[in-house]
Short mmCIF file of C-alpha atoms and ligand atoms in Angstrom, two decimals:
data_model
loop_
_atom_site.label_atom_id
_atom_site.label_comp_id
_atom_site.label_asym_id
_atom_site.label_seq_id
_atom_site.Cartn_x
_atom_site.Cartn_y
_atom_site.Cartn_z
CA MET A 685 32.44 -90.18 -84.57
CA MET A 686 31.95 -92.84 -81.88
CA ARG A 687 32.63 -96.57 -81.88
CA LEU A 688 29.35 -98.05 -80.57
CA LEU A 689 28.69 -101.47 -79.12
CA VAL A 690 25.03 -102.33 -79.79
CA THR A 691 23.78 -105.37 -77.88
CA GLY A 692 20.73 -107.16 -79.32
CA GLY A 693 21.41 -105.50 -82.68
CA ALA A 694 19.97 -108.43 -84.66
CA GLY A 695 16.52 -108.04 -83.05
CA PHE A 696 13.61 -105.90 -84.19
CA VAL A 697 14.41 -102.55 -82.54
CA GLY A 698 18.20 -103.06 -82.30
CA ALA A 699 18.58 -103.75 -86.05
CA ASN A 700 16.48 -100.70 -86.87
CA PHE A 701 18.73 -98.62 -84.61
CA VAL A 702 21.87 -99.93 -86.35
CA ARG A 703 20.42 -98.98 -89.75
CA HIS A 704 19.41 -95.59 -88.37
CA VAL A 705 22.92 -94.92 -87.03
CA ILE A 706 24.53 -95.85 -90.35
CA GLU A 707 22.17 -93.55 -92.24
CA HIS A 708 22.13 -90.57 -89.86
CA SER A 709 25.61 -90.42 -88.29
CA ASP A 710 29.22 -91.39 -88.96
CA HIS A 711 29.48 -93.72 -85.95
CA GLU A 712 30.84 -97.26 -86.33
CA VAL A 713 28.98 -100.20 -84.82
CA ALA A 714 29.90 -103.55 -83.31
CA VAL A 715 26.77 -105.67 -82.81
CA LEU A 716 26.76 -108.26 -80.02
CA ASP A 717 23.85 -110.68 -80.35
CA ALA A 718 23.20 -114.25 -79.17
CA LEU A 719 20.93 -114.96 -82.19
CA THR A 720 18.14 -116.45 -80.11
CA TYR A 721 14.86 -117.37 -81.87
CA ALA A 722 14.30 -113.55 -82.09
CA GLY A 723 17.64 -112.57 -83.65
CA HIS A 724 18.23 -112.61 -87.41
CA ARG A 725 21.48 -111.85 -89.25
CA ALA A 726 19.27 -111.10 -92.28
CA SER A 727 17.87 -108.03 -90.49
CA LEU A 728 21.34 -106.45 -90.87
CA ALA A 729 21.89 -107.46 -94.50
CA GLY A 730 23.35 -104.88 -96.86
CA LEU A 731 25.01 -102.68 -94.22
CA PRO A 732 28.58 -101.48 -95.00
CA ALA A 733 31.18 -103.95 -93.70
CA ASP A 734 33.65 -101.14 -92.95
CA ARG A 735 31.19 -99.62 -90.42
CA VAL A 736 29.29 -102.61 -88.98
CA ARG A 737 30.76 -105.81 -87.58
CA PHE A 738 28.89 -108.68 -85.98
CA VAL A 739 29.90 -110.65 -82.88
CA HIS A 740 27.89 -113.75 -81.98
CA GLY A 741 27.68 -114.10 -78.20
CA ASP A 742 25.83 -113.75 -74.92
CA VAL A 743 25.62 -110.38 -73.12
CA ALA A 744 26.03 -112.33 -69.87
CA ASP A 745 29.45 -113.65 -70.98
CA ALA A 746 31.69 -111.45 -68.79
CA ARG A 747 35.00 -112.07 -70.64
CA LEU A 748 33.56 -111.45 -74.07
CA VAL A 749 31.67 -108.34 -72.92
CA ASP A 750 34.70 -106.89 -71.13
CA GLY A 751 36.79 -107.13 -74.31
CA LEU A 752 34.10 -105.51 -76.46
CA VAL A 753 33.38 -102.70 -73.98
CA GLY A 754 37.13 -101.98 -73.70
CA ASP A 755 37.14 -101.46 -77.46
CA CYS A 756 34.26 -98.95 -77.83
CA ASP A 757 33.30 -95.38 -76.85
CA ALA A 758 29.67 -96.08 -75.89
CA VAL A 759 27.25 -99.00 -75.44
CA VAL A 760 23.58 -99.09 -76.45
CA HIS A 761 21.95 -102.04 -74.70
CA PHE A 762 18.92 -103.58 -76.46
CA ALA A 763 19.63 -107.28 -75.80
CA ALA A 764 16.77 -108.88 -73.89
CA GLU A 765 14.09 -111.51 -73.96
CA SER A 766 11.19 -109.31 -75.06
CA HIS A 767 7.91 -111.22 -75.22
CA ASN A 768 5.38 -111.20 -72.37
CA ASP A 769 3.58 -114.38 -73.45
CA ARG A 770 6.84 -116.36 -73.45
CA SER A 771 7.79 -114.95 -70.05
CA LEU A 772 4.52 -116.26 -68.61
CA ARG A 773 5.36 -119.80 -69.75
CA ASP A 774 9.12 -119.96 -69.17
CA PRO A 775 10.54 -117.04 -67.14
CA ARG A 776 14.05 -118.36 -66.38
CA ILE A 777 15.77 -117.12 -69.53
CA PHE A 778 14.34 -113.64 -68.85
CA LEU A 779 16.27 -113.49 -65.58
CA HIS A 780 19.45 -114.60 -67.33
CA SER A 781 19.38 -112.22 -70.31
CA ASN A 782 17.58 -109.23 -68.85
CA VAL A 783 18.96 -109.14 -65.31
CA VAL A 784 22.29 -111.03 -65.36
CA GLY A 785 23.01 -109.69 -68.87
CA THR A 786 22.53 -106.08 -67.75
CA PHE A 787 24.57 -106.67 -64.57
CA THR A 788 27.43 -108.10 -66.69
CA LEU A 789 27.40 -105.06 -68.97
CA LEU A 790 27.27 -102.64 -66.02
CA GLU A 791 30.37 -104.21 -64.46
CA ALA A 792 32.23 -103.83 -67.77
CA VAL A 793 31.25 -100.17 -68.36
CA ARG A 794 32.15 -99.44 -64.75
CA ARG A 795 35.64 -100.94 -65.21
CA HIS A 796 36.25 -99.08 -68.48
CA ASN A 797 34.36 -95.85 -67.58
CA THR A 798 32.31 -96.21 -70.78
CA ARG A 799 29.08 -94.32 -71.56
CA LEU A 800 25.98 -96.60 -71.54
CA HIS A 801 22.44 -96.15 -72.84
CA HIS A 802 20.02 -98.74 -71.47
CA ILE A 803 16.86 -99.51 -73.48
CA SER A 804 13.78 -100.20 -71.41
CA THR A 805 10.02 -100.27 -71.64
CA ASP A 806 6.95 -98.39 -70.39
CA GLU A 807 5.75 -101.71 -68.93
CA VAL A 808 7.94 -101.16 -65.86
CA TYR A 809 5.23 -98.74 -64.67
CA GLY A 810 2.45 -101.35 -64.71
CA ASP A 811 -0.83 -100.26 -66.27
CA LEU A 812 -3.31 -97.37 -66.21
CA GLU A 813 -7.10 -97.37 -65.99
CA LEU A 814 -8.78 -97.64 -69.40
CA ASP A 815 -10.76 -94.43 -69.11
CA SER A 816 -8.37 -92.21 -67.13
CA PRO A 817 -6.54 -89.22 -68.65
CA GLU A 818 -3.37 -90.22 -66.74
CA ARG A 819 -0.10 -90.95 -68.58
CA PHE A 820 3.28 -92.30 -67.46
CA THR A 821 6.06 -89.78 -66.72
CA GLU A 822 9.68 -90.21 -65.58
CA THR A 823 8.52 -90.01 -61.94
CA THR A 824 5.73 -92.64 -62.10
CA ALA A 825 6.35 -95.41 -59.54
CA TYR A 826 7.51 -98.80 -60.82
CA ASN A 827 4.79 -101.49 -60.65
CA PRO A 828 5.52 -104.23 -63.23
CA SER A 829 3.00 -107.05 -63.86
CA SER A 830 4.69 -109.85 -65.82
CA PRO A 831 7.96 -111.80 -65.54
CA TYR A 832 9.15 -109.86 -68.64
CA SER A 833 8.35 -106.41 -67.26
CA SER A 834 9.63 -107.24 -63.78
CA THR A 835 13.01 -108.32 -65.19
CA LYS A 836 13.15 -105.09 -67.23
CA ALA A 837 12.29 -103.13 -64.06
CA GLY A 838 15.07 -105.02 -62.25
CA SER A 839 17.55 -104.12 -64.99
CA ASP A 840 16.56 -100.42 -64.78
CA MET A 841 17.11 -100.48 -61.02
CA LEU A 842 20.58 -101.98 -61.49
CA VAL A 843 21.46 -99.18 -63.94
CA ARG A 844 20.23 -96.51 -61.50
CA ALA A 845 22.21 -98.06 -58.64
CA TRP A 846 25.43 -98.31 -60.71
CA CYS A 847 25.04 -94.61 -61.66
CA ARG A 848 24.58 -93.50 -58.08
CA SER A 849 27.01 -95.79 -56.28
CA PHE A 850 29.78 -96.17 -58.86
CA GLY A 851 29.39 -93.03 -61.00
CA VAL A 852 28.58 -95.01 -64.15
CA ARG A 853 27.62 -92.60 -66.98
CA ALA A 854 24.32 -94.10 -68.07
CA THR A 855 20.97 -92.94 -69.42
CA ILE A 856 17.75 -95.00 -69.55
CA SER A 857 14.84 -94.75 -71.97
CA ASN A 858 11.41 -96.33 -71.48
CA CYS A 859 9.52 -96.60 -74.74
CA SER A 860 5.97 -97.64 -75.64
CA ASN A 861 4.90 -100.35 -78.15
CA ASN A 862 6.90 -100.31 -81.40
CA TYR A 863 5.69 -101.43 -84.80
CA GLY A 864 7.29 -101.56 -88.24
CA PRO A 865 9.33 -103.91 -90.47
CA TYR A 866 11.41 -106.87 -89.17
CA GLN A 867 9.26 -107.43 -86.04
CA HIS A 868 8.92 -111.07 -84.99
CA VAL A 869 5.58 -112.67 -85.97
CA GLU A 870 4.87 -113.55 -82.33
CA LYS A 871 4.07 -109.86 -81.64
CA PHE A 872 0.54 -108.48 -82.00
CA ILE A 873 0.66 -106.49 -85.26
CA PRO A 874 2.87 -108.84 -87.34
CA ARG A 875 0.92 -111.83 -86.06
CA GLN A 876 -2.36 -110.41 -87.35
CA ILE A 877 -0.88 -109.25 -90.70
CA THR A 878 0.75 -112.64 -91.37
CA ASN A 879 -2.40 -114.47 -90.27
CA VAL A 880 -4.39 -112.61 -92.91
CA LEU A 881 -1.66 -113.25 -95.50
CA ARG A 882 -1.87 -116.99 -94.63
CA GLY A 883 -5.69 -117.06 -94.82
CA LEU A 884 -5.99 -117.36 -91.00
CA ARG A 885 -8.13 -115.10 -88.83
CA PRO A 886 -6.53 -112.48 -86.52
CA LYS A 887 -6.61 -113.41 -82.81
CA LEU A 888 -7.70 -110.89 -80.24
CA TYR A 889 -7.03 -111.58 -76.55
CA GLY A 890 -10.15 -111.27 -74.38
CA GLY A 891 -12.45 -108.36 -75.23
CA GLY A 892 -9.74 -106.39 -77.07
CA ARG A 893 -10.33 -103.21 -75.04
CA ASN A 894 -6.69 -103.06 -73.85
CA VAL A 895 -4.88 -99.95 -75.06
CA ARG A 896 -1.30 -99.70 -76.31
CA ASP A 897 0.54 -96.46 -77.23
CA TRP A 898 1.98 -97.24 -80.69
CA ILE A 899 5.19 -95.67 -82.03
CA HIS A 900 6.95 -96.43 -85.31
CA VAL A 901 10.28 -98.16 -84.67
CA GLU A 902 12.10 -95.44 -86.70
CA ASP A 903 10.92 -92.84 -84.18
CA HIS A 904 12.20 -95.01 -81.31
CA SER A 905 15.61 -95.18 -83.03
CA SER A 906 15.84 -91.41 -83.62
CA ALA A 907 14.97 -90.78 -79.96
CA VAL A 908 17.64 -93.22 -78.74
CA LEU A 909 20.31 -91.60 -80.92
CA ALA A 910 19.30 -88.15 -79.60
CA ILE A 911 19.55 -89.36 -75.99
CA LEU A 912 22.89 -91.07 -76.61
CA GLU A 913 24.37 -87.94 -78.17
CA THR A 914 22.79 -85.18 -76.07
CA GLY A 915 21.04 -86.75 -73.05
CA ARG A 916 22.29 -86.09 -69.52
CA PRO A 917 23.97 -89.06 -67.78
CA GLY A 918 21.97 -90.27 -64.79
CA GLN A 919 18.67 -89.30 -66.45
CA THR A 920 15.65 -91.30 -67.62
CA TYR A 921 13.69 -90.27 -70.75
CA LEU A 922 10.28 -91.62 -71.74
CA ILE A 923 9.75 -92.19 -75.48
CA GLY A 924 6.27 -92.13 -77.02
CA ALA A 925 4.41 -90.57 -79.95
CA ASP A 926 0.82 -90.14 -78.67
CA GLY A 927 -0.39 -93.28 -80.47
CA GLU A 928 -3.02 -94.72 -78.09
CA CYS A 929 -5.28 -97.30 -79.74
CA SER A 930 -7.31 -100.24 -78.45
CA ASN A 931 -6.32 -103.72 -79.68
CA ARG A 932 -9.73 -104.10 -81.30
CA GLU A 933 -9.24 -100.86 -83.25
CA VAL A 934 -5.84 -102.09 -84.46
CA VAL A 935 -7.22 -105.46 -85.63
CA GLU A 936 -10.11 -103.75 -87.43
CA LEU A 937 -7.69 -101.34 -89.13
CA VAL A 938 -5.43 -104.21 -90.26
CA LEU A 939 -8.48 -106.00 -91.68
CA ALA A 940 -9.70 -102.85 -93.46
CA LEU A 941 -6.26 -102.12 -94.94
CA MET A 942 -6.04 -105.73 -96.16
CA GLY A 943 -9.52 -105.67 -97.71
CA ARG A 944 -11.22 -108.01 -95.22
CA PRO A 945 -14.53 -107.54 -93.33
CA ALA A 946 -14.24 -105.68 -89.99
CA GLN A 947 -15.49 -108.66 -87.92
CA ALA A 948 -13.27 -111.34 -89.53
CA TYR A 949 -11.26 -112.06 -86.36
CA ASP A 950 -11.46 -114.54 -83.43
CA GLN A 951 -11.57 -113.70 -79.74
CA VAL A 952 -9.24 -116.08 -77.90
CA ALA A 953 -8.08 -116.74 -74.31
CA ASP A 954 -6.89 -113.60 -72.54
CA ARG A 955 -3.28 -113.12 -71.34
CA PRO A 956 -2.96 -113.81 -67.58
CA GLY A 957 -2.43 -110.50 -65.72
CA HIS A 958 -3.01 -108.60 -69.00
CA ASP A 959 -2.10 -104.89 -68.56
CA GLN A 960 -5.06 -102.64 -69.41
CA ARG A 961 -3.53 -99.50 -70.81
CA TYR A 962 -0.15 -97.84 -71.40
CA ALA A 963 0.27 -94.15 -72.27
CA ILE A 964 3.44 -92.05 -72.43
CA ASP A 965 3.95 -88.38 -71.66
CA ALA A 966 7.14 -87.59 -73.63
CA THR A 967 7.32 -83.89 -72.63
CA LYS A 968 10.81 -84.20 -71.14
CA LEU A 969 12.30 -85.70 -74.31
CA ARG A 970 10.55 -83.12 -76.50
CA THR A 971 11.44 -80.05 -74.44
CA GLU A 972 14.92 -80.98 -73.22
CA LEU A 973 16.28 -82.61 -76.39
CA GLY A 974 13.95 -81.13 -79.02
CA TRP A 975 13.02 -84.62 -80.32
CA ARG A 976 9.91 -85.02 -82.50
CA PRO A 977 8.37 -88.19 -84.01
CA ARG A 978 8.43 -88.23 -87.83
CA PHE A 979 6.18 -91.24 -88.43
CA GLY A 980 3.14 -90.17 -86.38
CA ASP A 981 0.45 -91.18 -88.92
CA PHE A 982 -0.44 -94.66 -87.59
CA GLU A 983 -2.67 -95.66 -90.50
CA ARG A 984 0.02 -94.80 -93.05
CA GLY A 985 2.72 -96.56 -90.97
CA LEU A 986 0.52 -99.64 -90.65
CA ALA A 987 -0.16 -99.72 -94.40
CA SER A 988 3.57 -99.62 -95.19
CA THR A 989 4.23 -102.29 -92.53
CA ILE A 990 1.60 -104.52 -94.19
CA ASP A 991 3.36 -103.98 -97.54
CA TRP A 992 6.67 -104.94 -95.96
CA TYR A 993 5.29 -108.28 -94.66
CA ARG A 994 3.62 -108.90 -98.03
CA THR A 995 6.98 -108.54 -99.81
CA HIS A 996 9.25 -110.19 -97.20
CA GLU A 997 7.68 -113.61 -96.68
CA ALA A 998 11.12 -115.27 -96.86
CA TRP A 999 12.11 -113.33 -93.72
CA TRP A 1000 9.08 -114.22 -91.57
CA ALA A 1001 7.77 -117.55 -92.93
CA PRO A 1002 10.36 -119.77 -91.14
CA SER A 1003 9.06 -118.56 -87.72
CA LYS A 1004 5.34 -118.59 -88.43
CA GLU A 1005 4.49 -122.26 -87.92
CA ASP A 1006 6.32 -122.64 -84.58
CA THR A 1007 4.82 -119.38 -83.34
CA GLU A 1008 1.26 -120.46 -84.10
CA ALA A 1009 1.93 -123.90 -82.53
CA PHE A 1010 3.10 -122.11 -79.34
CA TYR A 1011 -0.10 -120.02 -79.23
CA ALA A 1012 -2.38 -122.97 -80.08
CA LYS A 1013 -1.01 -124.88 -77.05
CA HIS A 1014 -2.30 -122.07 -74.83
CA GLY A 1015 -5.68 -121.53 -76.50
CA GLN A 1016 -4.51 -118.30 -78.14
P1 NAD B 924 13.56 -108.79 -79.98
O1 NAD B 924 13.11 -109.97 -79.20
O2 NAD B 924 13.07 -108.59 -81.37
O3 NAD B 924 15.16 -108.78 -80.07
C1 NAD B 924 15.98 -109.07 -78.97
C2 NAD B 924 17.40 -109.33 -79.50
O4 NAD B 924 18.25 -109.57 -78.37
C3 NAD B 924 17.49 -110.56 -80.40
O5 NAD B 924 18.30 -110.28 -81.52
C4 NAD B 924 18.15 -111.60 -79.51
O6 NAD B 924 18.92 -112.57 -80.24
C5 NAD B 924 19.02 -110.74 -78.62
N1 NAD B 924 19.32 -111.38 -77.32
C6 NAD B 924 18.44 -111.94 -76.44
N2 NAD B 924 19.09 -112.42 -75.36
C7 NAD B 924 20.41 -112.15 -75.56
C8 NAD B 924 21.59 -112.41 -74.81
N3 NAD B 924 21.55 -113.06 -73.63
N4 NAD B 924 22.77 -111.97 -75.31
C9 NAD B 924 22.83 -111.31 -76.50
N5 NAD B 924 21.76 -111.08 -77.27
C10 NAD B 924 20.56 -111.49 -76.81
O7 NAD B 924 13.24 -107.54 -79.07
P2 NAD B 924 12.91 -106.03 -79.48
O8 NAD B 924 11.46 -105.88 -79.62
O9 NAD B 924 13.82 -105.63 -80.57
O10 NAD B 924 13.34 -105.29 -78.11
C11 NAD B 924 14.68 -104.84 -77.94
C12 NAD B 924 14.78 -104.06 -76.66
O11 NAD B 924 13.86 -102.98 -76.69
C13 NAD B 924 14.43 -104.88 -75.42
O12 NAD B 924 15.30 -104.48 -74.37
C14 NAD B 924 13.00 -104.46 -75.09
O13 NAD B 924 12.74 -104.58 -73.72
C15 NAD B 924 13.02 -103.01 -75.55
N6 NAD B 924 11.73 -102.44 -75.94
C16 NAD B 924 11.01 -103.00 -76.96
C17 NAD B 924 9.79 -102.42 -77.34
C18 NAD B 924 8.96 -103.02 -78.46
O14 NAD B 924 7.80 -102.61 -78.61
N7 NAD B 924 9.47 -103.95 -79.24
C19 NAD B 924 9.32 -101.29 -76.66
C20 NAD B 924 10.09 -100.75 -75.60
C21 NAD B 924 11.29 -101.34 -75.26
O1 DAU B 925 5.05 -101.45 -74.17
C1 DAU B 925 6.30 -101.85 -74.66
C2 DAU B 925 6.30 -103.36 -74.82
O2 DAU B 925 5.48 -103.63 -75.96
C3 DAU B 925 7.70 -103.94 -75.02
O3 DAU B 925 8.43 -103.76 -73.83
C4 DAU B 925 7.62 -105.44 -75.33
O4 DAU B 925 8.91 -105.95 -75.60
C5 DAU B 925 6.73 -105.63 -76.55
O5 DAU B 925 6.58 -107.01 -76.83
C6 DAU B 925 5.36 -105.00 -76.30
O6 DAU B 925 4.64 -105.70 -75.25
P1 DAU B 925 3.07 -106.06 -75.37
O7 DAU B 925 2.82 -107.22 -74.50
O8 DAU B 925 2.24 -104.85 -75.24
O9 DAU B 925 3.05 -106.48 -76.94
P2 DAU B 925 2.36 -107.68 -77.75
O10 DAU B 925 2.67 -107.41 -79.19
O11 DAU B 925 2.68 -109.01 -77.21
O12 DAU B 925 0.80 -107.40 -77.49
C7 DAU B 925 0.20 -106.13 -77.74
C8 DAU B 925 -1.24 -106.20 -77.26
O13 DAU B 925 -1.99 -107.09 -78.12
C9 DAU B 925 -1.41 -106.75 -75.86
O14 DAU B 925 -2.49 -106.07 -75.24
C10 DAU B 925 -1.78 -108.23 -76.08
C11 DAU B 925 -2.56 -108.18 -77.37
N1 DAU B 925 -2.48 -109.37 -78.26
C12 DAU B 925 -1.25 -109.88 -78.55
C13 DAU B 925 -1.13 -110.94 -79.42
C14 DAU B 925 0.21 -111.55 -79.73
C15 DAU B 925 -3.64 -109.87 -78.85
O15 DAU B 925 -4.78 -109.38 -78.61
N2 DAU B 925 -3.53 -110.91 -79.72
C16 DAU B 925 -2.32 -111.49 -80.04
O16 DAU B 925 -2.28 -112.43 -80.85
#
């Protein structure tokens, strides 16, 4: 049994991880979350109070973080600003939460000699050609494109430096695009599902040929728990489930699963600097730790995600109007 500190545990992936830990281990969890526009206490509803406690605060608050790190056996660090489109309009907060936040945590785990797992993204590697067979591996050079991905790359570099120079016991994982329940409606898949539910048309950036490598959020969580428990400190592990799909294919599948005509979407302004393609080679995670995805059927996962949004309007409706107003301002 470990006492875990999970930063960003009220966000999409962090809350799924907390649920996963409660169901699949006997660890106890303290969640530290600033409850930004992306954090929801409701995403943690129903979890046992004797195993999960919630602390409202900023991961860049050094005093608060030092106290919490001193009180746990390991930290899993999800807290971050996570949306590319927001980072293109207002990057400052990304530097604060993603870079200064990670630095603050690293200083605390260094002082207390506490195990850390840092959650990162495949976007640190930049993008791949649309029609190449190439995939990202742990040795691919960093080449981030957006303010979001460059701050995540910066945070990974800090973790690597603190491992090498100060002997911090940390692992890093870089995962591909997650989907599933409790994802904010600003993100691609929930935006299109909730548009259809609201009688609006899905919005595809540019020509929609860009490719993302989709993984169910449950598979991300099981991989993170495996790395935390059995990964080698100082190592990076890529997480992916061979789910490459173009954005146009995803929109057409959402429309088909929701009983709408295949062409019932709008093409809107493209994202500046839009990455073409991401693809993960997860051989290291599979061979070294024996991890396997359990939710690999994308169509089935998408259908159950659509059902979740259909039945959880109270969770997503309060964010929908502001999100669409944000996009409308930018022709998206
Ligand atoms: P999210 O935006 O849904 O959640 C982020 C959470 O972090 C929110 O609860 C928010 O309140 C909290 N937070 C933000 N700034 C904070 C701060 N300064 N102090 C404390 N809490 C703060 O994001 P997500 O999609 O759940 O992503 C979580 C992590 O996983 C991020 O580090 C992201 O880079 C990484 N990741 C996400 C994906 C994906 O597809 N969603 C894929 C790979 C990696
Ligand atoms: O690859 C991992 C990353 O995946 C994570 O690090 C990020 O936190 C997460 O947000 C996600 O980044 P993307 O930028 O790939 O995800 P997003 O959901 O914003 O967009 C997915 C694709 O869909 C991208 O090519 C842009 C496109 N898109 C997005 C929206 C919101 C559209 O075509 N229309 C839309 O309305």
